């Protein structure tokens, strides 16, 4: 039996509104010093003791009785076996989702390009996939076959040579759908490890876990903090923390639908954040009533309740324009525009990981099978980051191929600039290539 929901109410007309909103959004404060220190200790131990530390942390944090690292490695045949252990409906759903995610991501592929100048100089950009990518698939409080597809398919579309996946299996409970998804998406190697220790293993390598070039994927505070610390040793996609949803509603959508949309992200995590913004005060009351009515029907009521009470909010605004202003301030991971004419408001949205347009487009469709990626920037980072995509698994090299005449002309410009910087070797190196002119100093 759950206690009555006490979702926070904010009013944008309140003089302290900005302050209250800042407080509501401050997830970073959850990453306190003790989490940080614990993560640093875990990374150090994995760097120093490799597999032995991985085994110890997996026993400690995931409650697994494992004798050695061999127990934490799943061969490709195990993934294939999983495909035979799921129902036909599940396999079809995974395959359909995979096809749609692949089609969407194919469009993101960047190709190499070049152009030739009049004197024959060629300039261009060569696009190369990463050699090895590490995918973090969360598995602490729920299992995420959909996240396997969302991480692995863009990597494969990009042409990554080897895709290594890590996923925790708390108490040894292996989720067959997760492994089947890995099989369908073409993951090359799977390790059943999680948390900061898994991120450290991917970043630095151990006797068994190969060192990767980039670690991608969402996770809890330990995973997010570890990714922050290993950045530089490896690339990372973003810090994708607890899930978030911001619904902007004109007051005309069924309040039960909106309550359930808020629940859909709250059920991920006690730290998840679900916010509704509307210019209609009566509608906010109706959604609050729907929340109370529907909460006891939810399987994950405790998590939802904690998330809604601790980090949720119903925000009253003056009009739709102010609702959009608040949305841009929040820069949410998911933004539902549950309004009559979402296209009219779309041009005004500047910051959101993914935008769900209209009353029928529930965020859950995007989580599973619409096609776009569900690994999205959280905690306001949509101000500067984008959804996980093929571009995260490709890098670019510049190409410069000067003709004799091109080098000669560019040499004159480079010489002046280099001497202005007092970098004589640069100047003389360029000047050697100047044709029909006195070279050197
Ligand atoms: N943005 C996205 O695309 C997306 C997708 C799915 C899930 N999520 C989010 O990812 C998160 C998943 O979190 P989760 O916990 O379910 O799984 P997780 O895999 O991220 O974390 C589980 C691991 O955390 C470590 N851990 C747990 N308690 C610890 C402790 N006290 N000390 C050290 N390590 C500890 C353990 O090693 C465990 O294996 C949720 O916040 C969810 O909202 C985001
Ligand atoms: N909403 C999550 C991203 O924040 C993704 C997900 C996976 N499964 C269900 N939802
Ligand atoms: Zn979700």
CSV table of C-alpha atoms and ligand atoms in Angstrom, one decimal:
chain,number,residue,atom,x,y,z
A,1,UNK,CA,0.0,0.0,0.0
A,2,UNK,CA,1.5,3.3,-1.0
A,3,UNK,CA,1.1,6.6,0.9
A,4,UNK,CA,-0.8,9.5,-0.9
A,5,UNK,CA,1.3,11.2,-3.6
A,6,UNK,CA,2.5,14.6,-2.7
A,7,UNK,CA,3.8,16.0,-6.0
A,8,UNK,CA,5.3,19.5,-5.8
A,9,UNK,CA,3.3,22.4,-7.2
A,10,UNK,CA,5.1,25.4,-8.7
A,11,UNK,CA,3.7,28.6,-10.2
A,12,UNK,CA,5.7,30.5,-12.7
A,13,UNK,CA,4.2,33.7,-11.4
A,14,UNK,CA,5.8,33.2,-8.0
A,15,UNK,CA,8.7,35.7,-7.6
A,16,UNK,CA,10.9,32.8,-6.3
A,17,UNK,CA,9.9,30.5,-9.2
A,18,UNK,CA,13.4,30.5,-10.8
A,19,UNK,CA,15.0,29.6,-7.5
A,20,UNK,CA,12.5,26.7,-6.9
A,21,UNK,CA,13.0,25.5,-10.4
A,22,UNK,CA,16.8,25.4,-10.0
A,23,UNK,CA,16.4,23.4,-6.8
A,24,UNK,CA,14.0,21.0,-8.5
A,25,UNK,CA,16.5,20.3,-11.3
A,26,UNK,CA,19.6,19.9,-9.3
A,27,UNK,CA,20.4,16.3,-9.8
A,28,UNK,CA,24.1,16.9,-9.8
A,29,UNK,CA,23.9,17.4,-6.0
A,30,UNK,CA,23.0,13.7,-5.8
A,31,UNK,CA,26.6,12.9,-6.9
A,32,UNK,CA,28.0,13.8,-3.6
A,33,UNK,CA,31.6,13.4,-2.4
A,34,UNK,CA,31.1,9.9,-1.0
A,35,UNK,CA,29.9,8.6,-4.4
A,36,UNK,CA,32.8,10.4,-6.1
A,37,UNK,CA,35.4,8.9,-3.7
A,38,UNK,CA,33.9,5.5,-4.0
A,39,UNK,CA,34.0,5.6,-7.8
A,40,UNK,CA,37.7,6.8,-7.7
A,41,UNK,CA,38.6,3.9,-5.4
A,42,UNK,CA,36.8,1.5,-7.7
A,43,UNK,CA,38.6,2.8,-10.8
A,44,UNK,CA,42.0,2.7,-9.0
A,45,UNK,CA,41.4,-0.9,-7.9
A,46,UNK,CA,40.4,-2.1,-11.5
A,47,UNK,CA,43.5,-0.4,-12.9
A,48,UNK,CA,45.7,-2.0,-10.4
A,49,UNK,CA,44.2,-5.4,-10.0
A,50,UNK,CA,42.2,-6.0,-13.2
A,51,UNK,CA,40.0,-9.1,-13.3
A,52,UNK,CA,40.5,-9.8,-9.6
A,53,UNK,CA,39.0,-6.4,-8.7
A,54,UNK,CA,36.1,-7.0,-11.2
A,55,UNK,CA,35.2,-10.3,-9.6
A,56,UNK,CA,35.3,-8.7,-6.1
A,57,UNK,CA,33.1,-5.7,-7.0
A,58,UNK,CA,30.7,-7.9,-8.8
A,59,UNK,CA,30.3,-10.1,-5.8
A,60,UNK,CA,29.9,-7.1,-3.5
A,61,UNK,CA,27.6,-4.8,-5.6
A,62,UNK,CA,25.7,-7.3,-7.7
A,63,UNK,CA,25.5,-10.1,-5.1
A,64,UNK,CA,26.9,-12.7,-7.5
A,65,UNK,CA,28.7,-15.8,-6.3
A,66,UNK,CA,31.4,-16.0,-9.0
A,67,UNK,CA,34.7,-17.9,-8.7
A,68,UNK,CA,36.6,-16.1,-11.5
A,69,UNK,CA,36.3,-13.8,-14.4
A,70,UNK,CA,35.4,-16.7,-16.7
A,71,UNK,CA,32.0,-16.7,-15.0
A,72,UNK,CA,31.4,-13.2,-16.2
A,73,UNK,CA,32.0,-13.7,-19.9
A,74,UNK,CA,29.3,-14.7,-22.3
A,75,UNK,CA,30.3,-16.3,-25.6
A,76,UNK,CA,28.4,-15.5,-28.8
A,77,UNK,CA,26.8,-19.0,-28.6
A,78,UNK,CA,25.1,-18.0,-25.3
A,79,UNK,CA,23.5,-15.0,-27.1
A,80,UNK,CA,22.3,-17.3,-29.8
A,81,UNK,CA,20.8,-19.6,-27.2
A,82,UNK,CA,18.9,-16.7,-25.7
A,83,UNK,CA,17.2,-16.1,-29.1
A,84,UNK,CA,15.7,-19.6,-28.8
A,85,UNK,CA,14.5,-19.0,-25.2
A,86,UNK,CA,12.3,-16.0,-25.8
A,87,UNK,CA,8.8,-16.2,-27.2
A,88,UNK,CA,8.1,-15.7,-30.9
A,89,UNK,CA,6.2,-12.5,-30.1
A,90,UNK,CA,9.2,-11.1,-28.2
A,91,UNK,CA,11.6,-12.1,-31.0
A,92,UNK,CA,9.4,-10.4,-33.6
A,93,UNK,CA,9.1,-7.3,-31.4
A,94,UNK,CA,12.9,-7.1,-31.0
A,95,UNK,CA,13.4,-7.6,-34.7
A,96,UNK,CA,10.8,-5.0,-35.7
A,97,UNK,CA,12.3,-2.5,-33.3
A,98,UNK,CA,15.8,-3.3,-34.5
A,99,UNK,CA,14.8,-2.8,-38.2
A,100,UNK,CA,13.2,0.6,-37.4
A,101,UNK,CA,16.2,1.8,-35.3
A,102,UNK,CA,18.6,0.7,-38.0
A,103,UNK,CA,16.6,2.5,-40.8
A,104,UNK,CA,16.6,5.7,-38.8
A,105,UNK,CA,20.3,5.5,-38.0
A,106,UNK,CA,21.3,4.7,-41.5
A,107,UNK,CA,20.3,8.3,-42.3
A,108,UNK,CA,22.8,9.6,-39.8
A,109,UNK,CA,25.8,8.0,-41.5
A,110,UNK,CA,28.4,10.6,-42.5
A,111,UNK,CA,30.4,10.0,-45.6
A,112,UNK,CA,33.9,11.2,-46.4
A,113,UNK,CA,34.0,14.2,-48.7
A,114,UNK,CA,36.5,16.3,-50.6
A,115,UNK,CA,36.7,19.1,-53.1
A,116,UNK,CA,39.4,20.3,-55.6
A,117,UNK,CA,40.5,23.9,-55.9
A,118,UNK,CA,41.4,25.5,-59.2
A,119,UNK,CA,45.2,24.9,-58.7
A,120,UNK,CA,44.6,21.2,-58.1
A,121,UNK,CA,44.8,21.3,-54.3
A,122,UNK,CA,42.4,18.7,-52.7
A,123,UNK,CA,40.8,19.4,-49.3
A,124,UNK,CA,38.5,16.9,-47.6
A,125,UNK,CA,37.4,15.0,-44.5
A,126,UNK,CA,37.9,11.3,-44.1
A,127,UNK,CA,35.3,9.5,-41.9
A,128,UNK,CA,36.5,6.4,-40.0
A,129,UNK,CA,34.6,4.2,-37.6
A,130,UNK,CA,36.0,3.5,-34.2
A,131,UNK,CA,38.0,0.3,-33.8
A,132,UNK,CA,36.4,-0.8,-30.6
A,133,UNK,CA,33.4,0.6,-28.7
A,134,UNK,CA,32.2,-0.3,-25.2
A,135,UNK,CA,28.5,-0.3,-24.6
A,136,UNK,CA,27.2,0.1,-21.1
A,137,UNK,CA,23.7,-1.4,-20.8
A,138,UNK,CA,22.1,-0.7,-17.4
A,139,UNK,CA,20.8,-3.6,-15.4
A,140,UNK,CA,20.5,-2.6,-11.7
A,141,UNK,CA,16.9,-1.9,-11.1
A,142,UNK,CA,15.5,-3.0,-14.5
A,143,UNK,CA,16.7,-4.8,-17.6
A,144,UNK,CA,16.9,-2.9,-20.9
A,145,UNK,CA,16.9,-5.0,-24.1
A,146,UNK,CA,15.8,-1.8,-25.8
A,147,UNK,CA,19.0,-0.1,-24.6
A,148,UNK,CA,21.0,-2.9,-26.2
A,149,UNK,CA,19.5,-2.1,-29.6
A,150,UNK,CA,19.9,1.7,-29.1
A,151,UNK,CA,23.6,1.4,-28.2
A,152,UNK,CA,24.7,-1.4,-30.5
A,153,UNK,CA,22.8,-0.6,-33.8
A,154,UNK,CA,24.3,2.8,-34.3
A,155,UNK,CA,27.8,1.4,-33.6
A,156,UNK,CA,27.2,-1.3,-36.2
A,157,UNK,CA,25.8,1.1,-38.8
A,158,UNK,CA,28.9,3.3,-38.3
A,159,UNK,CA,31.1,0.2,-39.0
A,160,UNK,CA,32.8,-0.2,-35.6
A,161,UNK,CA,35.1,-3.2,-35.9
A,162,UNK,CA,34.4,-4.6,-32.4
A,163,UNK,CA,31.4,-3.9,-30.2
A,164,UNK,CA,31.9,-4.9,-26.5
A,165,UNK,CA,28.9,-4.8,-24.2
A,166,UNK,CA,28.8,-4.8,-20.4
A,167,UNK,CA,25.6,-5.4,-18.4
A,168,UNK,CA,25.2,-6.2,-14.7
A,169,UNK,CA,23.2,-9.2,-13.8
A,170,UNK,CA,22.3,-8.6,-10.1
A,171,UNK,CA,22.1,-11.8,-8.1
A,172,UNK,CA,23.0,-13.7,-11.3
A,173,UNK,CA,19.7,-13.1,-12.9
A,174,UNK,CA,20.4,-13.1,-16.6
A,175,UNK,CA,17.7,-11.5,-18.8
A,176,UNK,CA,17.3,-13.6,-21.9
A,177,UNK,CA,15.7,-10.6,-23.8
A,178,UNK,CA,18.9,-8.6,-23.2
A,179,UNK,CA,21.1,-11.3,-24.6
A,180,UNK,CA,18.7,-11.9,-27.5
A,181,UNK,CA,18.8,-8.2,-28.3
A,182,UNK,CA,22.6,-8.4,-28.3
A,183,UNK,CA,22.5,-11.3,-30.7
A,184,UNK,CA,20.1,-9.4,-33.1
A,185,UNK,CA,22.1,-6.2,-32.9
A,186,UNK,CA,25.4,-8.1,-33.7
A,187,UNK,CA,27.3,-7.4,-30.4
A,188,UNK,CA,30.6,-9.1,-30.5
A,189,UNK,CA,31.4,-9.7,-26.8
A,190,UNK,CA,29.4,-9.5,-23.6
A,191,UNK,CA,30.7,-9.3,-20.0
A,192,UNK,CA,28.2,-9.5,-17.1
A,193,UNK,CA,29.7,-6.7,-15.1
A,194,UNK,CA,28.2,-3.3,-14.2
A,195,UNK,CA,28.7,0.0,-12.4
A,196,UNK,CA,31.9,2.0,-12.1
A,197,UNK,CA,34.0,-1.2,-12.3
A,198,UNK,CA,32.6,-2.0,-15.7
A,199,UNK,CA,33.3,1.5,-17.0
A,200,UNK,CA,36.9,1.3,-15.6
A,201,UNK,CA,37.4,-2.1,-17.2
A,202,UNK,CA,36.4,-0.8,-20.6
A,203,UNK,CA,38.5,2.3,-20.3
A,204,UNK,CA,41.7,0.7,-19.0
A,205,UNK,CA,41.3,-2.9,-20.0
A,206,UNK,CA,41.9,-5.9,-17.8
A,207,UNK,CA,43.3,-9.4,-18.5
A,208,UNK,CA,39.9,-10.3,-19.9
A,209,UNK,CA,38.1,-7.1,-20.8
A,210,UNK,CA,39.6,-5.4,-23.9
A,211,UNK,CA,40.3,-1.7,-23.6
A,212,UNK,CA,37.9,0.2,-25.9
A,213,UNK,CA,38.2,3.6,-27.6
A,214,UNK,CA,34.9,5.0,-26.4
A,215,UNK,CA,32.4,4.1,-23.7
A,216,UNK,CA,28.7,4.9,-24.4
A,217,UNK,CA,25.4,4.3,-22.8
A,218,UNK,CA,23.3,5.4,-19.8
A,219,UNK,CA,23.5,4.3,-16.2
A,220,UNK,CA,23.1,5.3,-12.6
A,221,UNK,CA,25.1,7.7,-10.6
A,222,UNK,CA,28.1,5.3,-10.3
A,223,UNK,CA,28.2,4.8,-14.0
A,224,UNK,CA,27.8,8.5,-14.8
A,225,UNK,CA,30.5,9.5,-12.3
A,226,UNK,CA,32.9,6.8,-13.6
A,227,UNK,CA,32.3,8.0,-17.2
A,228,UNK,CA,33.2,11.5,-16.2
A,229,UNK,CA,36.4,10.3,-14.6
A,230,UNK,CA,37.6,8.1,-17.5
A,231,UNK,CA,36.9,10.7,-20.1
A,232,UNK,CA,40.2,11.6,-21.8
A,233,UNK,CA,41.5,8.0,-21.3
A,234,UNK,CA,38.6,7.1,-23.6
A,235,UNK,CA,35.9,9.0,-25.4
A,236,UNK,CA,32.4,9.1,-23.9
A,237,UNK,CA,29.1,9.9,-25.5
A,238,UNK,CA,27.6,12.0,-22.8
A,239,UNK,CA,26.6,11.8,-19.2
A,240,UNK,CA,23.1,10.2,-19.5
A,241,UNK,CA,21.7,10.0,-16.0
A,242,UNK,CA,18.3,9.2,-14.5
A,243,UNK,CA,15.5,9.4,-17.0
A,244,UNK,CA,13.4,12.6,-17.3
A,245,UNK,CA,10.2,13.6,-19.0
A,246,UNK,CA,8.7,17.1,-19.3
A,247,UNK,CA,5.1,17.2,-20.6
A,248,UNK,CA,3.8,20.5,-21.9
A,249,UNK,CA,0.0,20.2,-22.2
A,250,UNK,CA,-2.6,22.7,-23.2
A,251,UNK,CA,-5.1,21.0,-20.8
A,252,UNK,CA,-7.0,19.1,-23.5
A,253,UNK,CA,-5.3,15.6,-23.3
A,254,UNK,CA,-6.9,12.9,-21.1
A,255,UNK,CA,-5.3,13.5,-17.6
A,256,UNK,CA,-4.9,9.7,-17.2
A,257,UNK,CA,-2.7,9.6,-20.3
A,258,UNK,CA,-0.6,12.4,-18.9
A,259,UNK,CA,-0.3,10.8,-15.5
A,260,UNK,CA,0.8,7.6,-17.0
A,261,UNK,CA,3.4,9.4,-19.3
A,262,UNK,CA,4.8,10.9,-16.1
A,263,UNK,CA,4.9,7.5,-14.4
A,264,UNK,CA,6.6,6.0,-17.5
A,265,UNK,CA,9.8,7.8,-16.7
A,266,UNK,CA,9.4,7.8,-12.9
A,267,UNK,CA,9.3,4.0,-12.8
A,268,UNK,CA,12.9,3.9,-14.0
A,269,UNK,CA,14.5,5.2,-10.9
A,270,UNK,CA,13.8,7.0,-7.6
A,271,UNK,CA,16.0,9.8,-9.0
A,272,UNK,CA,14.1,10.0,-12.3
A,273,UNK,CA,12.3,13.3,-12.9
A,274,UNK,CA,8.7,13.8,-14.3
A,275,UNK,CA,7.3,17.3,-14.7
A,276,UNK,CA,4.1,18.6,-16.2
A,277,UNK,CA,3.8,22.2,-17.4
A,278,UNK,CA,0.4,23.6,-18.3
A,279,UNK,CA,-1.4,27.0,-18.4
A,280,UNK,CA,-4.6,25.3,-17.2
A,281,UNK,CA,-4.8,25.1,-13.3
A,282,UNK,CA,-7.8,22.9,-13.3
A,283,UNK,CA,-6.1,20.4,-15.6
A,284,UNK,CA,-3.1,20.2,-13.2
A,285,UNK,CA,-5.6,19.3,-10.5
A,286,UNK,CA,-7.1,16.6,-12.7
A,287,UNK,CA,-3.7,15.1,-13.4
A,288,UNK,CA,-2.9,15.2,-9.7
A,289,UNK,CA,-6.2,13.2,-9.1
A,290,UNK,CA,-5.2,10.8,-11.9
A,291,UNK,CA,-1.8,10.3,-10.2
A,292,UNK,CA,-3.5,9.4,-7.0
A,293,UNK,CA,-6.0,7.1,-8.7
A,294,UNK,CA,-3.5,5.3,-10.8
A,295,UNK,CA,-0.6,5.0,-8.4
A,296,UNK,CA,-2.0,1.9,-6.5
A,297,UNK,CA,-2.3,0.1,-9.8
A,298,UNK,CA,1.4,0.4,-10.6
A,299,UNK,CA,3.7,-2.6,-10.2
A,300,UNK,CA,6.6,-0.2,-9.5
A,301,UNK,CA,4.6,2.1,-7.2
A,302,UNK,CA,7.3,2.5,-4.7
A,303,UNK,CA,9.9,3.7,-7.1
A,304,UNK,CA,7.3,5.9,-8.9
A,305,UNK,CA,6.1,7.4,-5.7
A,306,UNK,CA,9.6,8.3,-4.5
A,307,UNK,CA,10.5,9.8,-7.8
A,308,UNK,CA,7.2,11.8,-8.2
A,309,UNK,CA,7.3,13.0,-4.6
A,310,UNK,CA,11.0,13.8,-4.5
A,311,UNK,CA,11.7,15.1,-8.0
A,312,UNK,CA,8.4,15.5,-9.8
A,313,UNK,CA,6.4,18.8,-10.2
A,314,UNK,CA,3.2,20.2,-11.7
A,315,UNK,CA,4.0,23.7,-12.9
A,316,UNK,CA,1.4,26.3,-13.7
A,317,UNK,CA,2.3,28.9,-16.3
A,318,UNK,CA,0.5,31.9,-17.7
A,319,UNK,CA,0.2,30.7,-21.3
A,320,UNK,CA,1.8,28.3,-23.8
A,321,UNK,CA,4.6,30.7,-24.6
A,322,UNK,CA,5.7,30.7,-21.0
A,323,UNK,CA,5.4,26.9,-21.0
A,324,UNK,CA,7.9,26.8,-23.9
A,325,UNK,CA,10.2,29.2,-22.1
A,326,UNK,CA,10.2,26.8,-19.1
A,327,UNK,CA,10.8,23.8,-21.3
A,328,UNK,CA,13.9,25.5,-22.8
A,329,UNK,CA,15.1,26.4,-19.3
A,330,UNK,CA,14.8,22.8,-18.3
A,331,UNK,CA,16.3,21.4,-21.5
A,332,UNK,CA,14.7,18.0,-20.8
A,333,UNK,CA,15.7,14.6,-22.0
A,334,UNK,CA,12.2,13.9,-23.3
A,335,UNK,CA,9.7,16.7,-24.1
A,336,UNK,CA,6.1,15.8,-24.9
A,337,UNK,CA,4.2,18.5,-26.7
A,338,UNK,CA,0.7,17.3,-25.8
A,339,UNK,CA,-1.0,20.1,-27.5
A,340,UNK,CA,-3.4,20.7,-30.5
A,341,UNK,CA,-0.8,22.0,-32.9
A,342,UNK,CA,2.7,20.8,-31.9
A,343,UNK,CA,4.1,21.9,-35.2
A,344,UNK,CA,3.3,25.5,-34.4
A,345,UNK,CA,5.4,25.3,-31.2
A,346,UNK,CA,8.3,23.2,-32.5
A,347,UNK,CA,10.3,26.1,-34.0
A,348,UNK,CA,10.4,27.7,-30.5
A,349,UNK,CA,11.9,24.6,-28.8
A,350,UNK,CA,15.7,25.0,-28.6
A,351,UNK,CA,16.8,22.5,-26.0
A,352,UNK,CA,15.4,18.9,-25.7
A,353,UNK,CA,16.9,15.4,-26.3
A,354,UNK,CA,13.8,14.2,-28.1
A,355,UNK,CA,10.6,15.9,-28.9
A,356,UNK,CA,7.3,13.9,-28.9
A,357,UNK,CA,4.8,15.7,-31.0
A,358,UNK,CA,1.0,15.6,-30.3
A,359,UNK,CA,-1.3,13.8,-27.9
A,360,UNK,CA,-0.8,10.4,-29.5
A,361,UNK,CA,3.0,10.3,-29.4
A,362,UNK,CA,3.7,8.9,-26.0
A,363,UNK,CA,7.3,9.0,-25.0
A,364,UNK,CA,7.2,5.2,-24.4
A,365,UNK,CA,7.0,4.7,-28.2
A,366,UNK,CA,10.3,6.4,-28.6
A,367,UNK,CA,11.8,4.3,-25.8
A,368,UNK,CA,11.2,1.1,-27.7
A,369,UNK,CA,10.6,1.2,-31.4
A,370,UNK,CA,9.8,4.5,-33.1
A,371,UNK,CA,13.4,4.5,-34.5
A,372,UNK,CA,15.3,7.5,-33.0
A,373,UNK,CA,17.7,6.7,-30.2
A,374,UNK,CA,16.5,6.6,-26.6
A,375,UNK,CA,20.0,7.3,-25.1
A,376,UNK,CA,19.6,11.1,-24.7
A,377,UNK,CA,21.2,13.9,-22.8
A,378,UNK,CA,19.8,14.4,-19.3
A,379,UNK,CA,20.1,17.0,-16.5
A,380,UNK,CA,19.9,20.0,-18.9
A,381,UNK,CA,22.8,18.8,-21.0
A,382,UNK,CA,20.5,18.9,-24.1
A,383,UNK,CA,21.7,22.5,-24.2
A,384,UNK,CA,24.9,21.2,-25.7
A,385,UNK,CA,24.6,17.5,-26.4
A,386,UNK,CA,22.6,15.4,-28.9
A,387,UNK,CA,21.0,11.9,-28.9
A,388,UNK,CA,23.4,8.9,-29.2
A,389,UNK,CA,23.9,8.3,-32.9
A,390,UNK,CA,26.0,6.9,-35.6
A,391,UNK,CA,28.2,10.1,-35.4
A,392,UNK,CA,29.3,9.0,-31.9
A,393,UNK,CA,31.0,6.0,-33.4
A,394,UNK,CA,32.6,7.8,-36.3
A,395,UNK,CA,35.5,10.2,-36.2
A,396,UNK,CA,36.9,12.6,-38.8
A,397,UNK,CA,40.3,13.2,-40.1
A,398,UNK,CA,41.1,16.3,-42.2
A,399,UNK,CA,42.7,15.7,-45.6
A,400,UNK,CA,45.0,18.3,-47.2
A,401,UNK,CA,46.7,17.4,-50.5
A,402,UNK,CA,48.4,20.5,-52.0
A,403,UNK,CA,49.5,20.7,-55.7
A,404,UNK,CA,52.9,22.3,-56.3
A,405,UNK,CA,51.2,25.6,-57.2
A,406,UNK,CA,48.8,25.4,-54.2
A,407,UNK,CA,51.7,24.8,-51.8
A,408,UNK,CA,53.5,27.7,-53.3
A,409,UNK,CA,50.6,30.1,-52.8
A,410,UNK,CA,49.6,28.9,-49.4
A,411,UNK,CA,53.3,29.0,-48.4
A,412,UNK,CA,53.3,32.8,-48.8
A,413,UNK,CA,50.4,33.2,-46.5
A,414,UNK,CA,51.7,30.7,-44.0
A,415,UNK,CA,55.1,32.4,-44.0
A,416,UNK,CA,53.7,35.7,-43.0
A,417,UNK,CA,51.5,34.3,-40.2
A,418,UNK,CA,54.3,32.0,-38.9
A,419,UNK,CA,56.8,34.9,-38.7
A,420,UNK,CA,54.1,36.9,-36.9
A,421,UNK,CA,54.1,34.1,-34.3
A,422,UNK,CA,58.0,34.1,-34.3
A,423,UNK,CA,57.9,30.4,-35.4
A,424,UNK,CA,60.7,30.4,-37.9
A,425,UNK,CA,60.8,26.7,-38.5
A,426,UNK,CA,57.2,26.8,-39.6
A,427,UNK,CA,57.9,29.8,-41.8
A,428,UNK,CA,60.9,28.2,-43.5
A,429,UNK,CA,59.1,24.9,-43.9
A,430,UNK,CA,56.4,26.7,-45.8
A,431,UNK,CA,58.8,28.9,-47.7
A,432,UNK,CA,60.8,25.9,-49.1
A,433,UNK,CA,57.7,25.1,-51.1
A,434,UNK,CA,57.3,28.5,-52.7
A,435,UNK,CA,58.1,28.2,-56.4
A,436,UNK,CA,60.1,30.8,-58.4
A,437,UNK,CA,60.9,33.0,-55.5
A,438,UNK,CA,63.8,33.5,-53.2
A,439,UNK,CA,63.5,30.9,-50.4
A,440,UNK,CA,64.5,31.1,-46.7
A,441,UNK,CA,65.5,34.1,-44.6
B,1,LIG,N1,19.1,7.8,-20.7
B,1,LIG,C1,18.8,6.6,-21.1
B,1,LIG,O1,18.8,6.3,-22.3
B,1,LIG,C2,18.5,5.5,-20.1
B,1,LIG,C3,18.1,4.2,-20.5
B,1,LIG,C4,17.8,3.3,-19.6
B,1,LIG,C5,18.0,3.6,-18.2
B,1,LIG,N2,18.4,4.8,-17.9
B,1,LIG,C6,18.7,5.2,-16.5
B,1,LIG,O2,19.8,4.4,-16.2
B,1,LIG,C7,19.8,4.2,-14.8
B,1,LIG,C8,20.0,2.7,-14.6
B,1,LIG,O3,20.4,2.5,-13.2
B,1,LIG,P1,20.4,1.1,-12.5
B,1,LIG,O4,20.8,1.3,-11.1
B,1,LIG,O5,19.1,0.4,-12.8
B,1,LIG,O6,21.5,0.2,-13.3
B,1,LIG,P2,23.0,0.5,-13.6
B,1,LIG,O7,23.4,-0.7,-14.4
B,1,LIG,O8,23.3,1.8,-14.1
B,1,LIG,O9,23.7,0.3,-12.2
B,1,LIG,C9,23.8,-0.9,-11.5
B,1,LIG,C10,25.3,-1.0,-11.0
B,1,LIG,O10,25.5,0.1,-10.1
B,1,LIG,C11,26.5,-0.3,-9.1
B,1,LIG,N3,26.1,0.0,-7.8
B,1,LIG,C12,24.9,0.0,-7.2
B,1,LIG,N4,24.9,0.4,-5.9
B,1,LIG,C13,26.2,0.7,-5.7
B,1,LIG,C14,26.9,1.1,-4.6
B,1,LIG,N5,26.3,1.4,-3.4
B,1,LIG,N6,28.3,1.4,-4.7
B,1,LIG,C15,28.9,1.1,-5.8
B,1,LIG,N7,28.3,0.7,-6.9
B,1,LIG,C16,27.0,0.5,-6.9
B,1,LIG,C17,26.6,-1.8,-9.2
B,1,LIG,O11,27.8,-2.2,-9.7
B,1,LIG,C18,25.5,-2.2,-10.2
B,1,LIG,O12,26.0,-3.2,-11.1
B,1,LIG,C19,18.5,4.7,-14.3
B,1,LIG,O13,18.7,5.9,-13.7
B,1,LIG,C20,17.6,4.8,-15.5
B,1,LIG,O14,16.7,5.9,-15.4
B,1,LIG,C21,18.7,5.8,-18.8
B,2,LIG,N1,13.4,6.1,-21.0
B,2,LIG,C1,14.7,5.5,-21.1
B,2,LIG,C2,15.7,6.6,-21.4
B,2,LIG,O1,15.6,7.7,-20.5
B,2,LIG,C3,14.9,4.4,-22.0
B,2,LIG,C4,14.1,3.2,-21.8
B,2,LIG,C5,14.4,1.9,-21.9
B,2,LIG,N2,13.3,1.1,-21.6
B,2,LIG,C6,12.4,1.9,-21.3
B,2,LIG,N3,12.8,3.2,-21.4
B,3,LIG,ZN1,11.8,4.8,-20.5
